[in-house]
CSV table of N, CA and C in Angstrom, one decimal:
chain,number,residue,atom,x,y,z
Y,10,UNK,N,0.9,-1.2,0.0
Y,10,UNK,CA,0.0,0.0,0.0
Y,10,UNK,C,0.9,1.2,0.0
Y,11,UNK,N,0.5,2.3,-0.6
Y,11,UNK,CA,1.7,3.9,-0.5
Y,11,UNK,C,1.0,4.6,0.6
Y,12,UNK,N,2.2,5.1,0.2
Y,12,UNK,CA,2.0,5.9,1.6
Y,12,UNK,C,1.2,6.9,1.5
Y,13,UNK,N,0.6,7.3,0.5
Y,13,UNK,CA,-0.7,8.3,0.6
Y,13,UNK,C,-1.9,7.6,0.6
Y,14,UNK,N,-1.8,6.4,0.0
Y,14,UNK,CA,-3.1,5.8,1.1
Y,14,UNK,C,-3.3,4.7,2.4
Y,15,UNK,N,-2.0,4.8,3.0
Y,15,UNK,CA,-2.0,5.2,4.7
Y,15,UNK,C,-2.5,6.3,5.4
Y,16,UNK,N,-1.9,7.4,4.3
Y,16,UNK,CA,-2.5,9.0,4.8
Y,16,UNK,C,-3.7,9.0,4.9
Y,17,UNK,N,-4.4,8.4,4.1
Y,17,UNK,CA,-5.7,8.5,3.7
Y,17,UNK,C,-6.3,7.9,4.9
Y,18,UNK,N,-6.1,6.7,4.7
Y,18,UNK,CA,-6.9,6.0,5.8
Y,18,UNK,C,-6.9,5.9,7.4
Y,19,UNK,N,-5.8,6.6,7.7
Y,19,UNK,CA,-5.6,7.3,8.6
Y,19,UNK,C,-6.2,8.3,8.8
Y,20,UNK,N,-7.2,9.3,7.8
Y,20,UNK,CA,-7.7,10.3,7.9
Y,20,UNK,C,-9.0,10.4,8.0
Y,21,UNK,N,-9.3,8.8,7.9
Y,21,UNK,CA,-11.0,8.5,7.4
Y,21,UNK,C,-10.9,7.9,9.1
Y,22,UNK,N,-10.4,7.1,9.1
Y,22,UNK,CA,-9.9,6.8,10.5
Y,22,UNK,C,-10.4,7.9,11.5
Y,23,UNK,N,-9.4,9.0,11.4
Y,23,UNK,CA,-9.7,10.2,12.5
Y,23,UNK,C,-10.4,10.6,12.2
Y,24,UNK,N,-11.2,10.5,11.3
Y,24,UNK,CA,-12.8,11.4,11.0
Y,24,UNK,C,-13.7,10.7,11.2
Y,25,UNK,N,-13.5,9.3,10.9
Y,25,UNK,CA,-15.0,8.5,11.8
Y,25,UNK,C,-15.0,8.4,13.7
Y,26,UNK,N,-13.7,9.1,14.2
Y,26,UNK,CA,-13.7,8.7,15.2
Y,26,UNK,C,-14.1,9.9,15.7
Y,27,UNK,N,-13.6,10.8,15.1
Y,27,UNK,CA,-14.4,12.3,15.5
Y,27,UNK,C,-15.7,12.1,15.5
Y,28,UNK,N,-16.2,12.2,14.5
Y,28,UNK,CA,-17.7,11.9,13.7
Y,28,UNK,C,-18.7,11.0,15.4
Y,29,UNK,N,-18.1,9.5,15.3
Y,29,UNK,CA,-18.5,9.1,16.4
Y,29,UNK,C,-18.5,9.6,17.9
Y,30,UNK,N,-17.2,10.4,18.2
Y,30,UNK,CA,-17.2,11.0,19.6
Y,30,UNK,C,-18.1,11.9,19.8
Y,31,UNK,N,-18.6,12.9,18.5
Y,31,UNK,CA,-19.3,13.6,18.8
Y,31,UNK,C,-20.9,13.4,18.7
Y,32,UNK,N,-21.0,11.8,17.8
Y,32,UNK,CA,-22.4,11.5,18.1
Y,32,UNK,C,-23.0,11.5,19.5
Y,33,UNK,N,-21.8,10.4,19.8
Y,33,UNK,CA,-22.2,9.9,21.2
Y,33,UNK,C,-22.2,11.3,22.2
Y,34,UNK,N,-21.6,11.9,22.0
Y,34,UNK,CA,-21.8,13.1,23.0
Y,34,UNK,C,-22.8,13.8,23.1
Y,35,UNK,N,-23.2,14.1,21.8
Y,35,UNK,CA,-24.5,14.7,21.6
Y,35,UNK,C,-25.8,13.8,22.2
Y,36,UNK,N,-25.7,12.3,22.0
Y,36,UNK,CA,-26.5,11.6,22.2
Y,36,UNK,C,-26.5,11.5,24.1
Y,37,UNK,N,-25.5,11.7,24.2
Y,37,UNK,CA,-25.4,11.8,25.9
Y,37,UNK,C,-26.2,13.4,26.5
Y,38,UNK,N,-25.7,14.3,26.2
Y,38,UNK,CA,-26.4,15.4,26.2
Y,38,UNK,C,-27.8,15.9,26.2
Y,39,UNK,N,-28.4,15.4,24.8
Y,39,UNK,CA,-29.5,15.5,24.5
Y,39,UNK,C,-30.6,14.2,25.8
Y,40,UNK,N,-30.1,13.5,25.6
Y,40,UNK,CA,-30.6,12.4,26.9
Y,40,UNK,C,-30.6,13.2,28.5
Y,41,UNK,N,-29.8,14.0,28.4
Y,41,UNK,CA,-29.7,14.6,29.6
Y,41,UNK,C,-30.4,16.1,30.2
Y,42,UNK,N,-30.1,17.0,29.0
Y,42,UNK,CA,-31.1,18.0,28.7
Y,42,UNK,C,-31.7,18.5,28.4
Y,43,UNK,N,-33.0,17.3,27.7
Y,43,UNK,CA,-33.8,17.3,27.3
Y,43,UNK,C,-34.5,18.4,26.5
Y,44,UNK,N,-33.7,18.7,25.5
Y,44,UNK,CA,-34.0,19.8,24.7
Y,44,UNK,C,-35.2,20.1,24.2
Y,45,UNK,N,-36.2,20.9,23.9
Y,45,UNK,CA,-37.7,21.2,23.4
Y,45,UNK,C,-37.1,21.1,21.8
Y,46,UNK,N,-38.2,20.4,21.3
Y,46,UNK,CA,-38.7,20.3,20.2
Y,46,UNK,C,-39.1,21.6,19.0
Y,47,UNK,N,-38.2,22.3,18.4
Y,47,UNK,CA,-38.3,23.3,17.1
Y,47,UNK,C,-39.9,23.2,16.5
Y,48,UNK,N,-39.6,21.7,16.0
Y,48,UNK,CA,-40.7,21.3,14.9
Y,48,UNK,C,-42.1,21.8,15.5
Y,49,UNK,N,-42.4,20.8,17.5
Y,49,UNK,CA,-43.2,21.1,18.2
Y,49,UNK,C,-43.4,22.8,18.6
Y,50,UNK,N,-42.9,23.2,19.1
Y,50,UNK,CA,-42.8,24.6,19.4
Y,50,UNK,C,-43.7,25.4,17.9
Y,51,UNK,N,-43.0,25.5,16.7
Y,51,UNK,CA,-43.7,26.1,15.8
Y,51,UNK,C,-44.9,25.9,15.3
Y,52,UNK,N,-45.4,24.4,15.4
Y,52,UNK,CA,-46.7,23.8,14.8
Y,52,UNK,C,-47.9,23.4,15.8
Y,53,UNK,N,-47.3,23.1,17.2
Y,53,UNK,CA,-48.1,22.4,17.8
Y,53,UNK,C,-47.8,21.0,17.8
Y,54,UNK,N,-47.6,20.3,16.3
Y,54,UNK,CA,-47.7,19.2,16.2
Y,54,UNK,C,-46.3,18.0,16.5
Y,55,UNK,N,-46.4,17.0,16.5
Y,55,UNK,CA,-45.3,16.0,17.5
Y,55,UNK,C,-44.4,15.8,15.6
Y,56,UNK,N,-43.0,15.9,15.9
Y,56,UNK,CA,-42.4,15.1,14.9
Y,56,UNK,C,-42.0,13.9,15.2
Y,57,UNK,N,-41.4,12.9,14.0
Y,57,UNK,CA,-41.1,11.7,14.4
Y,57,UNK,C,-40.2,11.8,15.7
Y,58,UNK,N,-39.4,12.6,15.8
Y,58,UNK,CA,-38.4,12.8,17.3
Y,58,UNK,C,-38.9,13.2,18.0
Y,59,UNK,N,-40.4,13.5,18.5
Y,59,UNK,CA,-40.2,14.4,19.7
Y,59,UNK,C,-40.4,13.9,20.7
Y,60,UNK,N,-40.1,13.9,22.2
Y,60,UNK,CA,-39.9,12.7,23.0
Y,60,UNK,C,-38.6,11.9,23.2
Y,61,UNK,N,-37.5,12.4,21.6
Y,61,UNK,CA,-36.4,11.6,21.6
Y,61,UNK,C,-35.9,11.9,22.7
Y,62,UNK,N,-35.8,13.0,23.0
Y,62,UNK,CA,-33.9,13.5,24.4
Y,62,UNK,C,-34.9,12.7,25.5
Y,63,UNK,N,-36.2,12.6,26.1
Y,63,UNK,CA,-36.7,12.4,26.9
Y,63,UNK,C,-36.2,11.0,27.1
Y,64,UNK,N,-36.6,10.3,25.8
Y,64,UNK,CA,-36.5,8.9,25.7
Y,64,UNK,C,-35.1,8.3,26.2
Y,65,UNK,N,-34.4,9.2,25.7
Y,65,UNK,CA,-33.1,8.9,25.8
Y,65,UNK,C,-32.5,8.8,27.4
Y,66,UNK,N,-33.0,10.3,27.8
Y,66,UNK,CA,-32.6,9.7,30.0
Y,66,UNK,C,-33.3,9.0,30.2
Y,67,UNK,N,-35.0,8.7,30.0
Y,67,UNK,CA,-35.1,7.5,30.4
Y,67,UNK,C,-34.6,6.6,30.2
Y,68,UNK,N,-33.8,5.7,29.2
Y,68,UNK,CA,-32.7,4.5,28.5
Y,68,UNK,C,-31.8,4.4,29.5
Y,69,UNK,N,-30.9,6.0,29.5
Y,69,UNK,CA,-30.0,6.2,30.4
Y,69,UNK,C,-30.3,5.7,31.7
Y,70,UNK,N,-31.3,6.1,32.3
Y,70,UNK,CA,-31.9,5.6,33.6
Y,70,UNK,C,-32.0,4.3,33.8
Y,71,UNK,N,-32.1,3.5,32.6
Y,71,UNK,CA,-32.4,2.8,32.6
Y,71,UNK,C,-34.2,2.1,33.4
Y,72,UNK,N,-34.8,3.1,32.6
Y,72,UNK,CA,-36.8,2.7,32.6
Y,72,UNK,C,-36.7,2.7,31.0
Y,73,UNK,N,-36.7,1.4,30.6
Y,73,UNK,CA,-37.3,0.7,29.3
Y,73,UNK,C,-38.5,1.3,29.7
Y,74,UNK,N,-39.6,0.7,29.9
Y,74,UNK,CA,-40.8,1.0,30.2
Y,74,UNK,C,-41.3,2.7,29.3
Y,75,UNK,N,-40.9,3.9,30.3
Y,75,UNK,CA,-40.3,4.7,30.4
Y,75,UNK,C,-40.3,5.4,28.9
Y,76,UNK,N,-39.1,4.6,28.7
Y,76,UNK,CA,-38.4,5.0,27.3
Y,76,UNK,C,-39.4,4.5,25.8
Y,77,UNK,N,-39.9,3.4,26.1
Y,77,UNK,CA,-41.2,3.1,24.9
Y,77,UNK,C,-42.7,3.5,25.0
Y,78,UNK,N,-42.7,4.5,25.7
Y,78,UNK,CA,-43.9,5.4,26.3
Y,78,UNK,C,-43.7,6.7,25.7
Y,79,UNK,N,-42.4,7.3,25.7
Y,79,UNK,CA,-42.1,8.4,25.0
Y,79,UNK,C,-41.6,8.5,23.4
Y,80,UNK,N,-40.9,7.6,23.3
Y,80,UNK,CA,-41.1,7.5,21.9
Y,80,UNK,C,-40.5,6.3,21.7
Y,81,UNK,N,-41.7,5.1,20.8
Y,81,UNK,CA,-40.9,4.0,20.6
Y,81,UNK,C,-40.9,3.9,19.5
Y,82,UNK,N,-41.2,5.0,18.1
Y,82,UNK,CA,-40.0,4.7,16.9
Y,82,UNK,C,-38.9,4.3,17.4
Y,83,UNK,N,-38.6,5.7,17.7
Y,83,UNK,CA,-36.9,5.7,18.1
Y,83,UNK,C,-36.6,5.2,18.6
Y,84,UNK,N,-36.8,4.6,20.1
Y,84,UNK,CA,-36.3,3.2,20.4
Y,84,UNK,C,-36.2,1.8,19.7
Y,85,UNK,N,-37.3,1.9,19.1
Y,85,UNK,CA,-37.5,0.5,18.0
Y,85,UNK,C,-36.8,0.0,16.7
Y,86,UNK,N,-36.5,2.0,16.1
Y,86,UNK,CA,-35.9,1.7,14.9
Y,86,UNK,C,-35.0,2.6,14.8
Y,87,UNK,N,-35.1,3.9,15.3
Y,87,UNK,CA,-34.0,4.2,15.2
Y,87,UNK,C,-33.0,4.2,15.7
Y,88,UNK,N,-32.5,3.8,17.3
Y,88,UNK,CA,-31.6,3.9,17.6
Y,88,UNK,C,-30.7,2.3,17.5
Y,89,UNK,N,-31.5,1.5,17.1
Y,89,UNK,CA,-30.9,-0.2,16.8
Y,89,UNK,C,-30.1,0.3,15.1
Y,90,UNK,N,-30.8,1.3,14.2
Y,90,UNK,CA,-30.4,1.4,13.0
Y,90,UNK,C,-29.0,2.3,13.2
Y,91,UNK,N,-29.1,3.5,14.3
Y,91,UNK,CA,-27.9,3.9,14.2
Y,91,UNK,C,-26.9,3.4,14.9
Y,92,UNK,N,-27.3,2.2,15.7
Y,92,UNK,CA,-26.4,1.4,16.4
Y,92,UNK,C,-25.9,0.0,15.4
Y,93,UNK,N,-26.3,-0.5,14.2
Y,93,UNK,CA,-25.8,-0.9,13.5
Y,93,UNK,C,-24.7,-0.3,12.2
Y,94,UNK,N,-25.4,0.9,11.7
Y,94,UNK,CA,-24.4,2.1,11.5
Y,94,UNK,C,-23.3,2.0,11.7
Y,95,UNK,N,-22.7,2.2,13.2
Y,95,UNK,CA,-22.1,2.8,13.9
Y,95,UNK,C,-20.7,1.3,13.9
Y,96,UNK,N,-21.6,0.2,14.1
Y,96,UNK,CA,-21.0,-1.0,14.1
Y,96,UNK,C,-20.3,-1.3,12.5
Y,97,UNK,N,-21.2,-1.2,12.2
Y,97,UNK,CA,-20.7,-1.3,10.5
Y,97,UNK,C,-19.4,-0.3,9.9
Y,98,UNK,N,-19.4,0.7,10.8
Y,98,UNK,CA,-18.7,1.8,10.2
Y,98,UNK,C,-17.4,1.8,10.7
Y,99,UNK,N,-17.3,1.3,12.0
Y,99,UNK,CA,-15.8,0.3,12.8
Y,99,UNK,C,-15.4,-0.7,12.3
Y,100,UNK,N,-16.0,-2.0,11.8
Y,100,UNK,CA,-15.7,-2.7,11.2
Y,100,UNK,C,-14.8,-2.6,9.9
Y,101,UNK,N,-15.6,-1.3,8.7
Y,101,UNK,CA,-15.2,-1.2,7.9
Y,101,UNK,C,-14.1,-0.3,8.1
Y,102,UNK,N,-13.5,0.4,8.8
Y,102,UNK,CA,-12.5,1.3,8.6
Y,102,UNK,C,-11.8,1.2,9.7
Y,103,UNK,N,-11.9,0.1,10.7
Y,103,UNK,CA,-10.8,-0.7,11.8
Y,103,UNK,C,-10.4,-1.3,11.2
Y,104,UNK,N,-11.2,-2.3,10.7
Y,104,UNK,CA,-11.2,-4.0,10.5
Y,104,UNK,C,-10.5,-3.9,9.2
Y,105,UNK,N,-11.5,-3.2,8.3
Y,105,UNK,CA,-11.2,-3.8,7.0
Y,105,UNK,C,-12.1,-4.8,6.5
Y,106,UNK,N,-12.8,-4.9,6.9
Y,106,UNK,CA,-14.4,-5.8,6.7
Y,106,UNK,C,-15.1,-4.7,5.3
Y,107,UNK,N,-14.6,-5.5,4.6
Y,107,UNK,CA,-16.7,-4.9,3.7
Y,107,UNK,C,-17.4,-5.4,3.7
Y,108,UNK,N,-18.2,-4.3,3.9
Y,108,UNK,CA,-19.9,-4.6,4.7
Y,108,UNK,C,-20.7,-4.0,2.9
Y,109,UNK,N,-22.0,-4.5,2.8
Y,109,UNK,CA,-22.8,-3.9,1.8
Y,109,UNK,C,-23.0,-2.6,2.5
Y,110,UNK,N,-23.6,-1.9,1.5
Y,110,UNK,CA,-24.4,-0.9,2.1
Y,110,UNK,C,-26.0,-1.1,2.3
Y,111,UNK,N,-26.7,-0.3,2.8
Y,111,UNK,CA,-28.3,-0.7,2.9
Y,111,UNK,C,-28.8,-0.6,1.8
Y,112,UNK,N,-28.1,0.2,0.9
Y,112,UNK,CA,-29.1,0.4,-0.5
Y,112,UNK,C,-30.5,1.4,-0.6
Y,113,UNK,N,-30.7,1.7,-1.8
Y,113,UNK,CA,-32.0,2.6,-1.4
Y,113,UNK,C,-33.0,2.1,-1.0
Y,114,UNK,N,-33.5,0.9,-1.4
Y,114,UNK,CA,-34.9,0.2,-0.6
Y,114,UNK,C,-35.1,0.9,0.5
Y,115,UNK,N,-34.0,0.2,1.3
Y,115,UNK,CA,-34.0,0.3,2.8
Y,115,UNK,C,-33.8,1.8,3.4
Y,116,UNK,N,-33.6,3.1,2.5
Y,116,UNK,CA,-33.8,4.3,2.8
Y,116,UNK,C,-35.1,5.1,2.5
Y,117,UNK,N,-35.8,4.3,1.5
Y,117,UNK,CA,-37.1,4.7,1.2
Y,117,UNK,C,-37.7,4.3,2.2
Y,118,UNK,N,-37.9,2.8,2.5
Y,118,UNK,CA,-38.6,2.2,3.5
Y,118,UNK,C,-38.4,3.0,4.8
Y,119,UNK,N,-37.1,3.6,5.4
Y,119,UNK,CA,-36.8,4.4,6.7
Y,119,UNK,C,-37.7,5.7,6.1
Y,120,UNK,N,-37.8,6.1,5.3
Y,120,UNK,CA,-38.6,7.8,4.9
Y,120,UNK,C,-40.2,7.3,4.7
Y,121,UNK,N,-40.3,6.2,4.5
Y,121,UNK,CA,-42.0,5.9,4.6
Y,121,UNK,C,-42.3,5.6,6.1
Y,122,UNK,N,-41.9,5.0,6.5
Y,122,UNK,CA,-42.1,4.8,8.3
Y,122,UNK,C,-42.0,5.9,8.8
Y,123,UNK,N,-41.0,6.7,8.7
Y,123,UNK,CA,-41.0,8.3,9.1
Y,123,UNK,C,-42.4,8.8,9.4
Y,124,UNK,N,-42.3,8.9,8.2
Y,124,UNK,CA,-43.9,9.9,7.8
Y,124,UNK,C,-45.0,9.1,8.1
Y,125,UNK,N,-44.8,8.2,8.4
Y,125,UNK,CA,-46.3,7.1,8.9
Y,125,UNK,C,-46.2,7.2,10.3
Y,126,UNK,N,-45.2,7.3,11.0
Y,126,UNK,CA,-45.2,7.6,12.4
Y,126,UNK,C,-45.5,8.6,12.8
Y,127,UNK,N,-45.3,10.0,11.9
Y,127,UNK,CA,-45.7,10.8,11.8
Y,127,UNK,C,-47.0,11.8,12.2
Y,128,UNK,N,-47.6,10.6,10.9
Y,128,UNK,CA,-48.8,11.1,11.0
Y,128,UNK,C,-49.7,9.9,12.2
Y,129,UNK,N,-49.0,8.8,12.1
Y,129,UNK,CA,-50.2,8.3,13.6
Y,129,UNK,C,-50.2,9.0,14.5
Y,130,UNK,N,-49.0,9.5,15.0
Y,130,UNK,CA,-49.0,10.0,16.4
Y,130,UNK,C,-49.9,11.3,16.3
Y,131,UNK,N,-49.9,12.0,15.4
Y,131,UNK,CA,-50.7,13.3,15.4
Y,131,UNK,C,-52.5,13.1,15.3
Y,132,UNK,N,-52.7,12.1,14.8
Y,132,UNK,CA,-54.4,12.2,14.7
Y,132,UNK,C,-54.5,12.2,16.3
Y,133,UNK,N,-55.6,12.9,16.1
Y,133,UNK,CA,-56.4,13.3,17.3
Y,133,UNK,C,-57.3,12.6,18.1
Y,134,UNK,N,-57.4,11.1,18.0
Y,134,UNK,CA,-58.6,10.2,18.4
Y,134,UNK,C,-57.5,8.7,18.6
Y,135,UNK,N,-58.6,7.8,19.7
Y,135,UNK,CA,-58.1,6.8,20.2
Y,135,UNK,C,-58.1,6.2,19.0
Y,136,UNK,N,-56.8,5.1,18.9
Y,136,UNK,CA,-56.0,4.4,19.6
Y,136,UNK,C,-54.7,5.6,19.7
Y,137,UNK,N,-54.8,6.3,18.6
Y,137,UNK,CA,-53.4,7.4,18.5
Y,137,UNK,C,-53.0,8.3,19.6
Y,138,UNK,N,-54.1,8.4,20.0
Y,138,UNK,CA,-53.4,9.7,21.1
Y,138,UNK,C,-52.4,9.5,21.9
Y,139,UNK,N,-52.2,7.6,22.5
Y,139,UNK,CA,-51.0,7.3,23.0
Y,139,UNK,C,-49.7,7.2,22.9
Y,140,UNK,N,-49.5,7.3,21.5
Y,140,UNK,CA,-48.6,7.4,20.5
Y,140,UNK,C,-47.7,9.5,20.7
Y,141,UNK,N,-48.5,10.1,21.4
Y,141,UNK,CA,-48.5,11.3,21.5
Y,141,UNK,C,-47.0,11.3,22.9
Y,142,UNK,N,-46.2,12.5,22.2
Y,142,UNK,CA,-44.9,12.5,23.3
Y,142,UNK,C,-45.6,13.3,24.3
């Protein structure tokens, strides 16, 4: 291998690890501080995240319970998806493992569930209203 693509990979290297230190930090933070909601604040209405930072001290706290009461997209699919991510993304630039990528399917399918989560949690009548952060 040359030595400019040592350089390289050493730089994707320190960039995924940056990249990561500052997810998780953010993710520790936001769990902690529970930030208000933009989306909420301007509309009234719940986005697929809102409830996330909540969800997250409760995790932290460790109340499962808790944490799937406030929002269980996010517990359910998003945080397993960016926990695989995350895993995939050490693998491939520790290890040296190639991994596939998800492909678009699987990004369309994450942007339909989005917006389906979306809109359950906002109608205004039972069974939905539980679904409300």
């Amino acid at each position: 291998m040359s030595e400019s693509a040592v350089t390289a990979r050493r730089r994707r290297r320190t960039a995924g690890l940056a990249v990561g230190a500052g997810a998780l930090g953010l993710l520790l933070a936001t769990g902690v501080l529970a930030v208000p909601c933009p989306f909420k604040l301007l509309t009234g209405l719940d986005c697929p995240f809102c409830g996330g930072s909540r969800m997250l001290g409760a995790l932290l706290a460790g109340d499962l319970g808790r944490a799937l009461d406030l929002n269980a997209f996010a517990l359910l699919v998003v945080l397993p998806l960016a926990a695989s991510m995350l895993i995939a993304g050490v693998l491939r630039d520790f290890l040296a493992v190639r991994i596939p990528g998800p492909g678009r399917t699987a990004g369309m399918t994450l942007l339909v569930l989005l917006a389906a989560w979306s809109v359950l949690r906002n109608l205004p009548f039972e069974p939905f209203l539980v679904l409300r952060a």
